[in-house]
Coordinates of C-alpha atoms in Angstrom, one line a residue:
Chain J
M568 CA 26.4 -8.9 17.3
K569 CA 25.0 -11.6 19.3
K570 CA 23.5 -9.4 21.9
Y571 CA 21.9 -7.3 19.0
I572 CA 20.1 -10.7 17.7
V573 CA 19.1 -11.4 20.6
K574 CA 18.1 -8.0 22.1
R575 CA 16.3 -7.8 18.5
L576 CA 14.4 -11.3 19.1
L577 CA 13.0 -10.3 22.4
H578 CA 11.8 -7.0 21.2
L579 CA 9.7 -9.0 18.5
I580 CA 7.2 -10.7 21.1
P581 CA 5.1 -7.7 22.4
I582 CA 5.1 -7.4 18.6
L583 CA 4.0 -10.6 17.5
L584 CA 1.7 -11.0 20.5
G585 CA 0.0 -7.1 19.1
I586 CA -0.3 -8.9 15.4
T587 CA -2.7 -11.8 16.7
L588 CA -4.5 -9.6 19.1
L589 CA -4.9 -7.1 16.7
S590 CA -5.9 -9.7 13.7
F591 CA -8.1 -11.6 16.3
G592 CA -10.2 -8.3 17.1
L593 CA -10.4 -7.4 13.8
M594 CA -12.6 -10.4 13.0
R595 CA -14.8 -9.8 15.7
L596 CA -15.8 -6.6 13.7
T597 CA -18.0 -8.4 11.6
N598 CA -21.6 -8.3 11.7
D599 CA -21.9 -12.2 10.5
D600 CA -21.6 -14.9 12.8
A601 CA -19.6 -17.4 11.9
V602 CA -21.3 -20.4 12.9
D603 CA -24.1 -18.4 11.0
V604 CA -22.0 -18.1 7.4
F605 CA -20.7 -21.8 7.9
Y606 CA -24.3 -23.3 8.0
D607 CA -25.8 -21.1 5.2
K608 CA -23.2 -22.3 3.3
N609 CA -24.0 -26.1 3.8
G610 CA -27.8 -26.0 4.2
A611 CA -30.0 -24.9 6.8
V612 CA -30.2 -26.2 10.3
S613 CA -32.0 -25.6 13.5
E614 CA -30.9 -22.9 16.1
E615 CA -30.1 -25.6 18.5
V616 CA -28.0 -27.3 16.2
K617 CA -26.6 -24.0 16.0
A618 CA -26.4 -23.1 19.6
A619 CA -24.4 -26.8 20.0
R620 CA -21.8 -25.8 17.2
R621 CA -21.2 -22.3 19.0
A622 CA -20.4 -24.1 22.4
E623 CA -18.4 -26.5 20.8
L624 CA -16.6 -23.8 19.1
G625 CA -16.0 -21.8 22.0
L626 CA -17.7 -18.6 20.5
D627 CA -20.3 -18.6 23.8
K628 CA -16.6 -17.6 26.0
P629 CA -15.5 -14.5 26.7
F630 CA -13.1 -12.7 23.7
L631 CA -9.9 -13.3 25.8
V632 CA -10.7 -16.9 26.4
Q633 CA -11.3 -17.2 22.9
Y634 CA -8.3 -15.6 21.9
G635 CA -6.0 -17.5 24.3
S636 CA -7.5 -20.3 23.0
W637 CA -6.9 -19.2 19.3
L638 CA -3.4 -18.2 20.1
G639 CA -2.6 -21.7 21.6
G640 CA -3.4 -23.4 18.4
I641 CA -1.1 -20.9 16.5
V642 CA 1.3 -21.9 18.5
T643 CA 0.6 -25.5 18.1
G644 CA 0.5 -25.5 14.5
D645 CA -3.5 -25.9 14.6
M646 CA -5.3 -22.1 13.2
G647 CA -8.8 -23.4 12.6
K648 CA -10.7 -25.0 9.4
S649 CA -12.1 -23.4 6.6
Y650 CA -15.2 -22.8 6.6
I651 CA -15.2 -23.4 2.9
S652 CA -13.3 -26.5 2.2
G653 CA -13.1 -27.7 5.8
R654 CA -9.6 -28.5 5.2
P655 CA -7.0 -27.2 8.0
V656 CA -6.5 -23.2 7.2
L657 CA -3.0 -23.4 8.0
E658 CA -2.3 -26.4 5.5
S659 CA -4.2 -24.2 2.6
I660 CA -1.8 -21.5 3.1
M661 CA 1.3 -23.4 3.2
T662 CA 0.4 -25.0 0.0
K663 CA 0.1 -21.6 -1.9
L664 CA 2.8 -19.9 -0.5
P665 CA 5.7 -21.7 -2.8
A666 CA 3.6 -19.8 -5.7
T667 CA 3.6 -16.5 -4.1
V668 CA 7.2 -16.7 -2.8
E669 CA 8.1 -17.5 -6.5
L670 CA 6.2 -14.5 -7.9
M671 CA 7.9 -12.0 -5.5
L672 CA 11.3 -13.6 -6.3
V673 CA 11.1 -13.3 -9.9
S674 CA 9.6 -9.8 -9.6
I675 CA 12.4 -8.7 -7.5
L676 CA 15.0 -9.8 -9.8
M677 CA 13.3 -8.6 -12.8
T678 CA 13.1 -5.2 -10.6
L679 CA 17.1 -5.1 -9.9
V680 CA 18.1 -5.9 -13.5
F681 CA 16.5 -2.9 -14.6
A682 CA 16.6 -0.6 -11.8
L683 CA 19.9 -1.3 -10.9
P684 CA 21.5 -0.2 -14.2
L685 CA 19.2 2.9 -15.1
G686 CA 19.4 4.5 -11.4
I687 CA 23.1 4.4 -11.9
I688 CA 23.1 5.6 -15.3
S689 CA 20.6 8.5 -14.3
A690 CA 22.8 9.6 -11.9
V691 CA 26.0 9.6 -13.8
M692 CA 24.5 11.3 -16.6
K693 CA 22.5 13.9 -14.0
G694 CA 21.1 16.4 -15.7
S695 CA 21.2 14.7 -19.8
A696 CA 18.4 13.8 -22.0
V697 CA 18.6 10.1 -21.3
D698 CA 18.4 11.3 -16.7
R699 CA 15.7 13.0 -18.1
V700 CA 13.6 10.3 -19.9
I701 CA 14.6 7.6 -17.0
R702 CA 13.5 10.1 -14.6
F703 CA 10.1 10.3 -16.5
L704 CA 9.5 6.7 -17.0
S705 CA 9.8 6.3 -13.6
F706 CA 7.6 8.7 -12.6
V707 CA 5.2 7.0 -14.7
G708 CA 5.9 3.9 -13.4
N709 CA 5.3 5.2 -9.8
S710 CA 1.7 6.8 -10.8
M711 CA 0.0 3.5 -12.1
P712 CA -1.6 1.2 -9.8
N713 CA -0.7 -2.2 -10.0
F714 CA -4.4 -3.9 -11.5
F715 CA -4.0 -0.8 -14.1
V716 CA -0.6 -2.0 -15.4
A717 CA -1.8 -5.8 -15.2
L718 CA -4.7 -5.1 -17.7
L719 CA -2.1 -3.0 -20.0
L720 CA 0.6 -5.7 -20.2
I721 CA -2.6 -8.2 -20.9
Y722 CA -3.6 -5.9 -23.7
F723 CA -0.5 -5.0 -25.7
L724 CA 2.0 -8.5 -24.7
A725 CA -1.0 -10.8 -24.9
V726 CA -4.0 -9.3 -26.9
K727 CA -2.3 -7.3 -29.3
L728 CA 1.3 -8.8 -29.7
H729 CA 0.6 -12.3 -28.8
L730 CA 3.9 -12.2 -27.2
L731 CA 2.5 -14.1 -23.7
P732 CA -0.6 -16.4 -23.1
V733 CA -3.4 -14.3 -21.4
M734 CA -3.7 -16.8 -18.8
G735 CA -1.1 -19.1 -18.6
S736 CA -1.1 -22.4 -16.9
S737 CA 1.1 -23.4 -14.3
A738 CA 2.8 -25.8 -16.1
D739 CA 3.9 -23.1 -18.9
W740 CA 7.1 -21.0 -17.2
R741 CA 6.2 -17.9 -19.2
S742 CA 3.3 -18.0 -17.0
V743 CA 5.2 -15.8 -14.1
L744 CA 6.4 -13.4 -16.9
M745 CA 3.4 -10.9 -16.2
P746 CA 2.1 -11.0 -12.8
A747 CA 6.0 -10.9 -12.1
M748 CA 6.7 -7.7 -14.4
T749 CA 3.1 -6.1 -13.2
L750 CA 4.8 -6.2 -9.5
A751 CA 8.4 -4.9 -11.0
V752 CA 6.9 -1.8 -12.6
S753 CA 6.2 -0.1 -9.9
M754 CA 8.7 -1.3 -7.4
G755 CA 11.1 -0.8 -10.5
A756 CA 9.8 2.8 -10.5
K757 CA 10.8 3.2 -7.0
Y758 CA 13.7 1.9 -7.1
T759 CA 15.3 3.5 -10.2
R760 CA 14.4 6.9 -8.1
Q761 CA 15.9 5.7 -4.7
I762 CA 19.3 4.5 -6.1
R763 CA 19.8 7.7 -8.3
A764 CA 19.5 9.6 -5.3
V765 CA 21.7 7.4 -3.1
V766 CA 24.6 7.4 -6.3
L767 CA 24.2 11.0 -6.6
E768 CA 24.4 11.6 -2.7
E769 CA 27.7 9.2 -3.1
L770 CA 29.1 10.5 -6.0
G771 CA 29.0 13.9 -4.2
K772 CA 30.7 12.9 -1.2
D773 CA 34.6 13.5 -0.4
Y774 CA 36.2 10.4 -0.7
V775 CA 35.0 10.3 -4.6
A776 CA 36.2 14.1 -5.1
G777 CA 39.6 12.2 -3.4
A778 CA 39.8 9.2 -5.3
R779 CA 38.7 11.4 -8.5
S780 CA 42.0 13.8 -7.9
R781 CA 44.1 10.3 -7.6
G782 CA 43.2 9.5 -10.9
V783 CA 41.2 6.5 -10.3
S784 CA 38.6 6.0 -13.1
E785 CA 35.4 6.9 -12.7
A786 CA 34.4 2.8 -13.6
V787 CA 36.6 1.5 -10.5
I788 CA 34.9 4.7 -8.2
L789 CA 31.7 3.6 -9.4
V790 CA 31.9 -0.1 -8.8
K791 CA 34.2 0.0 -5.7
S792 CA 33.1 2.5 -3.6
V793 CA 29.6 3.9 -4.7
L794 CA 27.7 0.4 -5.2
K795 CA 29.0 -1.0 -2.4
S796 CA 27.2 1.8 -0.3
S797 CA 24.5 1.8 -2.5
L798 CA 23.7 -1.5 -1.3
V799 CA 22.8 -0.7 2.2
T800 CA 20.2 1.1 1.0
L801 CA 19.1 -1.9 -1.2
V802 CA 18.7 -3.8 1.4
T803 CA 16.5 -1.4 3.4
L804 CA 14.6 -1.2 0.3
L805 CA 14.0 -5.0 -0.8
A806 CA 12.2 -5.5 3.1
L807 CA 10.1 -2.8 2.9
S808 CA 9.0 -3.8 -0.4
V809 CA 8.3 -7.4 0.5
G810 CA 4.9 -5.4 2.4
S811 CA 4.0 -3.7 -0.6
L812 CA 4.5 -7.0 -2.5
L813 CA 1.9 -9.1 -0.4
G814 CA -0.2 -6.7 -1.0
G815 CA 0.3 -6.5 -4.3
A816 CA 0.1 -10.4 -4.8
A817 CA -3.6 -10.1 -3.8
I818 CA -4.7 -7.8 -6.7
V819 CA -2.1 -9.2 -9.6
E820 CA -2.8 -13.1 -8.4
T821 CA -6.2 -12.8 -8.7
I822 CA -6.1 -10.8 -11.8
F823 CA -3.4 -13.5 -13.4
M824 CA -5.4 -16.5 -12.2
W825 CA -2.2 -17.2 -10.3
D826 CA -2.5 -19.9 -7.4
G827 CA -1.0 -18.3 -4.6
V828 CA -1.8 -17.1 -1.2
G829 CA -3.1 -13.7 -2.4
K830 CA -5.6 -15.4 -4.7
L831 CA -6.5 -17.8 -2.1
A832 CA -7.3 -14.6 0.3
V833 CA -9.4 -12.8 -2.1
E834 CA -11.0 -15.7 -2.9
A835 CA -11.5 -16.2 0.9
I836 CA -13.1 -12.7 1.4
L837 CA -15.7 -13.3 -1.2
S838 CA -16.5 -16.1 0.5
R839 CA -16.3 -14.7 3.8
D840 CA -14.3 -17.5 5.1
Y841 CA -13.1 -16.0 7.9
P842 CA -10.9 -18.3 9.7
L843 CA -8.7 -18.2 6.6
I844 CA -8.7 -14.4 6.4
Q845 CA -7.3 -14.2 9.6
T846 CA -4.9 -17.2 9.3
Y847 CA -3.6 -15.1 6.0
V848 CA -3.3 -11.9 7.8
V849 CA -1.5 -13.3 10.7
W850 CA 0.9 -15.1 8.7
M851 CA 1.8 -11.8 6.1
A852 CA 2.2 -9.7 9.0
F853 CA 5.1 -12.5 10.1
I854 CA 6.7 -13.3 7.3
F855 CA 7.0 -9.0 6.8
V856 CA 8.1 -8.7 10.3
M857 CA 10.7 -11.6 10.2
V858 CA 12.4 -10.1 6.4
N859 CA 12.6 -6.7 7.9
L860 CA 14.3 -7.8 11.2
L861 CA 16.5 -10.0 8.6
A862 CA 17.3 -6.8 6.9
D863 CA 18.1 -4.8 10.0
I864 CA 20.7 -7.7 11.2
L865 CA 22.0 -7.6 7.6
Y866 CA 22.2 -3.6 7.7
H867 CA 23.8 -3.8 11.0
F868 CA 26.0 -6.3 9.4
L869 CA 26.7 -4.3 6.0
D870 CA 27.2 -0.5 7.7
P871 CA 29.7 -0.1 10.6
R872 CA 28.8 3.0 11.3
V873 CA 25.4 1.8 13.0
R874 CA 27.4 -1.1 14.2
L875 CA 29.6 1.4 16.4
G876 CA 26.9 3.9 16.6
R877 CA 24.9 1.5 18.7
G878 CA 27.7 0.5 20.7
D879 CA 27.1 -3.3 20.9
G880 CA 28.7 -4.6 17.8
Chain V
M1351 CA 7.6 34.6 -3.3
G1352 CA 9.6 33.6 -6.1
R1353 CA 9.7 29.9 -4.5
Y1354 CA 6.3 29.4 -4.9
R1355 CA 5.9 30.0 -8.8
G1356 CA 6.9 26.6 -10.0
L1357 CA 4.3 25.3 -7.7
F1358 CA 1.5 27.2 -9.5
P1359 CA 0.9 24.9 -12.7
Y1360 CA 0.9 22.0 -10.6
A1361 CA -1.7 23.4 -7.9
L1362 CA -3.8 24.6 -10.8
A1363 CA -4.0 21.0 -12.4
A1364 CA -4.8 19.0 -9.1
G1365 CA -7.3 22.1 -8.2
L1366 CA -9.2 21.4 -11.5
I1367 CA -9.2 17.9 -10.6
I1368 CA -11.0 18.0 -7.5
L1369 CA -13.6 20.9 -9.1
L1370 CA -14.2 18.0 -11.5
A1371 CA -14.5 15.9 -8.8
V1372 CA -16.7 18.3 -6.8
F1373 CA -19.3 19.1 -9.7
A1374 CA -19.0 16.0 -11.4
P1375 CA -22.8 15.2 -11.8
Y1376 CA -23.1 18.8 -13.4
L1377 CA -20.7 18.3 -15.8
A1378 CA -21.0 14.5 -17.6
P1379 CA -22.4 15.2 -20.9
M1380 CA -25.2 12.1 -20.3
D1381 CA -26.9 9.9 -17.7
P1382 CA -23.6 7.7 -16.4
Y1383 CA -26.4 5.1 -15.0
A1384 CA -29.1 5.2 -18.2
Q1385 CA -28.8 1.5 -19.3
D1386 CA -29.6 1.3 -23.4
L1387 CA -28.4 -2.6 -24.5
S1388 CA -29.0 -1.4 -28.0
L1389 CA -25.9 0.8 -28.0
A1390 CA -23.8 -1.8 -25.5
L1391 CA -19.9 -1.9 -26.0
R1392 CA -19.7 1.0 -29.1
P1393 CA -16.3 2.0 -29.6
P1394 CA -15.5 5.9 -28.8
D1395 CA -16.9 8.0 -31.9
S1396 CA -18.4 11.2 -32.0
V1397 CA -21.8 10.5 -29.8
N1398 CA -19.8 8.7 -26.9
L1399 CA -16.5 10.1 -26.8
L1400 CA -14.8 7.1 -24.7
G1401 CA -17.4 4.5 -26.3
T1402 CA -19.8 2.4 -24.2
D1403 CA -19.6 0.1 -21.8
R1404 CA -21.7 -3.4 -21.8
Y1405 CA -25.0 -2.2 -20.9
G1406 CA -24.8 0.6 -23.4
R1407 CA -23.9 3.5 -20.4
D1408 CA -21.6 6.2 -22.0
V1409 CA -17.8 5.6 -20.2
L1410 CA -16.7 9.4 -20.6
S1411 CA -20.1 10.2 -18.5
R1412 CA -18.9 7.8 -15.8
V1413 CA -15.4 8.3 -15.5
I1414 CA -16.5 11.8 -14.8
V1415 CA -19.0 11.1 -12.2
G1416 CA -16.5 8.3 -10.9
S1417 CA -14.1 11.4 -10.5
Q1418 CA -16.4 12.4 -7.3
I1419 CA -16.4 8.6 -5.9
T1420 CA -12.6 8.3 -6.4
I1421 CA -11.1 11.7 -5.8
C1422 CA -13.4 13.1 -2.6
S1423 CA -13.0 9.9 -1.1
S1424 CA -9.3 9.7 -1.2
L1425 CA -9.6 13.5 -0.1
L1426 CA -12.1 13.2 2.9
L1427 CA -10.1 9.4 4.0
L1428 CA -7.1 11.5 3.7
V1429 CA -8.1 14.8 5.5
A1430 CA -9.4 12.0 8.6
T1431 CA -6.7 10.1 8.3
T1432 CA -3.8 13.4 8.8
V1433 CA -6.1 14.9 11.4
F1434 CA -6.6 12.2 13.4
G1435 CA -3.0 10.6 13.4
S1436 CA -1.5 14.1 13.5
V1437 CA -3.9 14.8 16.9
V1438 CA -3.2 11.6 18.3
G1439 CA 0.9 11.9 17.8
A1440 CA 1.3 15.4 18.8
L1441 CA -1.0 14.7 22.1
C1442 CA 1.7 11.9 22.7
G1443 CA 4.6 14.3 22.2
L1444 CA 3.3 16.7 24.4
R1445 CA 2.3 14.4 27.4
G1446 CA 4.6 12.0 27.4
G1447 CA 4.1 9.1 30.2
R1448 CA 1.9 6.4 29.7
L1449 CA -0.4 7.5 27.0
D1450 CA 2.8 8.2 24.6
T1451 CA 3.7 4.9 25.5
I1452 CA 0.3 2.8 24.9
V1453 CA -0.2 4.9 21.5
M1454 CA 3.4 4.3 20.5
R1455 CA 3.4 0.2 20.9
L1456 CA -0.1 0.2 19.2
S1457 CA 1.6 2.0 16.3
D1458 CA 4.5 -0.1 16.2
V1459 CA 1.9 -3.3 15.8
F1460 CA -0.2 -1.4 12.7
L1461 CA 3.0 -0.6 11.4
A1462 CA 4.3 -4.7 11.1
F1463 CA 1.5 -5.3 8.7
P1464 CA 1.6 -5.0 5.3
E1465 CA -0.8 -2.4 4.4
M1466 CA -2.5 -3.4 1.9
V1467 CA -3.1 -7.1 3.4
F1468 CA -4.6 -5.4 6.2
A1469 CA -6.6 -3.4 4.4
I1470 CA -8.0 -5.7 2.3
A1471 CA -8.9 -8.1 5.3
A1472 CA -10.3 -4.9 7.4
A1473 CA -12.4 -4.0 4.3
S1474 CA -13.9 -7.2 3.9
V1475 CA -14.9 -7.6 7.9
I1476 CA -16.2 -3.6 8.1
G1477 CA -18.3 -4.2 5.1
G1478 CA -20.1 -1.4 3.6
G1479 CA -18.7 -0.4 0.1
I1480 CA -16.4 2.3 -0.5
A1481 CA -17.1 3.9 3.3
G1482 CA -15.9 0.4 4.8
A1483 CA -12.3 0.3 2.4
A1484 CA -12.0 4.0 3.4
M1485 CA -12.4 2.9 7.2
A1486 CA -9.8 0.0 6.3
L1487 CA -7.2 2.4 5.0
I1488 CA -7.9 4.8 7.7
L1489 CA -7.4 2.5 10.5
I1490 CA -4.0 1.1 9.1
S1491 CA -2.7 4.7 7.9
W1492 CA -3.2 6.4 10.8
P1493 CA 0.0 5.4 12.8
K1494 CA 2.7 7.0 10.4
Y1495 CA 1.0 10.7 10.7
A1496 CA 0.7 10.1 14.6
R1497 CA 4.5 9.1 14.4
L1498 CA 5.1 11.7 12.5
A1499 CA 3.5 14.3 14.5
R1500 CA 4.8 13.0 17.6
G1501 CA 8.4 13.4 16.3
L1502 CA 7.7 17.1 15.3
V1503 CA 6.4 18.1 18.5
L1504 CA 9.5 16.1 20.3
T1505 CA 11.9 18.6 18.6
I1506 CA 9.7 21.8 19.3
R1507 CA 8.8 20.9 22.9
S1508 CA 11.1 22.6 24.9
M1509 CA 10.9 25.6 22.3
P1510 CA 11.1 29.0 24.4
Y1511 CA 7.4 30.2 23.2
L1512 CA 5.8 27.0 24.3
E1513 CA 7.6 27.3 28.1
A1514 CA 5.9 31.0 27.8
A1515 CA 2.7 29.4 27.1
R1516 CA 2.6 26.7 29.6
M1517 CA 3.7 29.3 32.4
S1518 CA 1.3 31.6 31.3
G1519 CA -1.2 28.8 32.5
S1520 CA -2.5 27.5 29.0
S1521 CA -3.9 24.3 28.9
D1522 CA -2.9 21.1 27.0
R1523 CA -5.5 21.7 24.4
E1524 CA -4.6 25.8 24.1
I1525 CA -1.3 24.7 23.6
L1526 CA -2.1 22.0 21.0
F1527 CA -4.3 24.1 18.7
D1528 CA -2.4 27.3 19.3
H1529 CA 0.6 26.8 19.4
V1530 CA 1.7 23.4 18.0
L1531 CA -0.5 22.0 15.2
G1532 CA 0.2 25.5 13.3
N1533 CA 4.0 25.0 13.8
I1534 CA 4.4 21.1 12.7
A1535 CA 1.9 21.3 9.8
G1536 CA 4.3 22.0 6.7
P1537 CA 6.0 18.6 7.2
I1538 CA 2.7 16.7 8.0
L1539 CA 1.1 18.7 4.7
V1540 CA 3.8 17.8 2.2
T1541 CA 3.4 14.2 3.4
A1542 CA 0.0 13.9 2.7
A1543 CA 0.3 15.5 -0.8
L1544 CA 3.1 12.4 -1.4
N1545 CA 0.4 10.3 0.3
L1546 CA -2.8 11.0 -1.9
G1547 CA -1.9 9.4 -5.3
T1548 CA -1.0 6.2 -3.4
I1549 CA -4.4 6.3 -1.4
I1550 CA -6.0 7.0 -4.7
M1551 CA -4.6 3.6 -5.9
E1552 CA -5.2 1.7 -3.1
L1553 CA -8.7 2.5 -2.4
A1554 CA -9.6 1.9 -6.3
G1555 CA -7.3 -1.4 -5.6
L1556 CA -9.8 -2.7 -2.7
S1557 CA -12.8 -1.3 -5.2
F1558 CA -11.2 -3.2 -8.2
L1559 CA -11.3 -6.6 -5.8
G1560 CA -14.8 -5.6 -4.8
L1561 CA -14.5 -4.5 -1.4
G1562 CA -15.2 -1.0 -2.1
A1563 CA -17.6 1.1 -4.4
M1564 CA -20.2 -1.3 -5.8
P1565 CA -22.0 -2.1 -8.9
P1566 CA -23.6 0.0 -10.6
A1567 CA -21.5 2.8 -8.9
A1568 CA -19.3 4.5 -11.3
E1569 CA -16.3 4.3 -9.5
W1570 CA -12.7 3.9 -11.5
G1571 CA -11.7 0.7 -9.6
A1572 CA -14.8 -1.3 -10.1
M1573 CA -15.1 0.0 -13.7
M1574 CA -11.8 -1.5 -14.7
S1575 CA -13.1 -4.6 -12.5
N1576 CA -16.2 -4.8 -14.5
G1577 CA -14.5 -4.3 -17.9
R1578 CA -11.7 -6.7 -17.5
S1579 CA -13.5 -9.8 -19.2
M1580 CA -14.1 -7.5 -22.1
I1581 CA -10.3 -6.5 -22.4
Q1582 CA -9.7 -8.2 -26.2
T1583 CA -13.3 -6.9 -27.4
A1584 CA -13.6 -3.6 -25.8
P1585 CA -10.1 -2.2 -24.3
W1586 CA -11.8 1.6 -23.7
V1587 CA -14.1 0.4 -21.0
I1588 CA -10.8 -0.3 -18.8
L1589 CA -8.3 2.1 -20.6
A1590 CA -10.5 5.2 -19.6
P1591 CA -10.8 4.8 -16.1
G1592 CA -7.3 3.5 -16.0
M1593 CA -5.8 6.5 -17.8
A1594 CA -8.4 8.7 -15.1
I1595 CA -6.5 7.4 -12.6
F1596 CA -3.4 7.5 -13.8
V1597 CA -3.6 11.2 -14.4
S1598 CA -4.8 11.8 -11.5
V1599 CA -2.4 10.1 -9.2
A1600 CA 0.3 11.9 -11.3
V1601 CA -0.8 15.3 -11.1
F1602 CA -0.9 14.9 -7.3
N1603 CA 2.2 13.3 -7.0
M1604 CA 3.8 15.9 -8.6
L1605 CA 2.3 18.4 -6.6
G1606 CA 3.4 16.5 -3.8
D1607 CA 7.3 16.5 -4.8
K1608 CA 6.4 20.2 -6.0
L1609 CA 5.8 21.1 -2.2
R1610 CA 8.2 18.8 -1.2
D1611 CA 11.0 20.8 -2.8
V1612 CA 9.1 24.8 -1.7
F1613 CA 8.9 23.3 2.2
D1614 CA 11.1 20.7 2.9
P1615 CA 14.5 21.9 0.8
K1616 CA 17.3 19.6 1.6

């Protein structure tokens, strides 16, 4: 187990380097000159001042030299300053991260609360009217973009039924509900489908037939065997969802004015605040990679077949 | 031909949507860009079947014309991604060696990014409206197809007919185009069909954020974004393009599911 974790951590190094190199290179695709953008926001200055500023920032140096010093900054926690606020970008992102994490956790919780029972019911009652209704709903949820779901929720829950405030203040605990629900709709739709498939697959296995023939009740089979093996699928799904949650958060936070990293990033994009965008991309990728690593390790731990198969358990 | 029968209604619906998108300008009942402020924000009636927006433009005509931008761009983008990714992946699988190693490590890096996070950042850097947004999505999604094509090539690489082609002196290019791509096309097309719905939603999402089609373009995501502030007073401005996205994505998703059932039965 320890050997496996070390191996995975070593594998991570080139990926992390690649992420930083790609994010850094991406920002060079723009036609905007960083110094021009900065000074155009803060009043016009002469070309000499701009040239001096470029030299100070090292922008006149070759690409790889610039990348190297930027990478050095990342390692020491200095990821540059925002063009707009002048504050260190890492600090801005870290102050907004908890709100995004809160939103993600609530939406994951909502997803599980709905998708687990629905997926299992759907599988157990395969072919029935209930199964068809659940499958239809999950298909609908899967075909709606999150911004449409968000606007529909606002329209029905806030405008029509007055159940929830349209734009809650952060002091109101209910303000997390609609953005989290938005993210949970498409995620829940996918999960319901997957959980149904896994449970169906497990129910068709020999050990279930064996248990049934020995007179074990359906409820016990479901809880003891089937759920346990579905857990592995769930872990993989959750890890993959973090990627779409981080992306979805940018849209959903913007719509609901939820003060997280996603909204911060969209604002940074509209004001062409490149250091902030760059740091956002790098950090979101780091988080995604780390969560997936964690899931792989957990997977390894949960499923003895994987462990033995790789021969390093 | 029996197994294809279930496919027909979905293929027909998808075909109709694509035809609508291609011929949209001829089908719109009114000029989608004609402004008349005296007609602003009219609810749906017998003249403006889906109402008007805040500039008095006919929402139905804008939704119809919008299909051209959203659906056609998504299709082009999907074709570009699929072809590029598959050719690169197939070449890696055929040649192996250093090319394979470099491309696969590169794809590892791309796959490490959350898709929309990368697309949002890339679209903002590339700029250039809907084309820039499409470029951003191609950039992040080609590795999926490269991986898939490479894997498929590896399974057929040692097949006798490829050996025969190689021994008869065919070049890599001939082998790739004459023998390989045709044989791996099935699973790739199914994957692409299943992906179209997602691509429509992502592209519209980028436009919604202001990173794709620009006003006054009639694009579904941008139309919804512009209508956001009027959700309490004129919900039809949002509902019409929203339903248009939903229906097209639903139809393409159903088609994708059916295609998978037909070509990839498990």
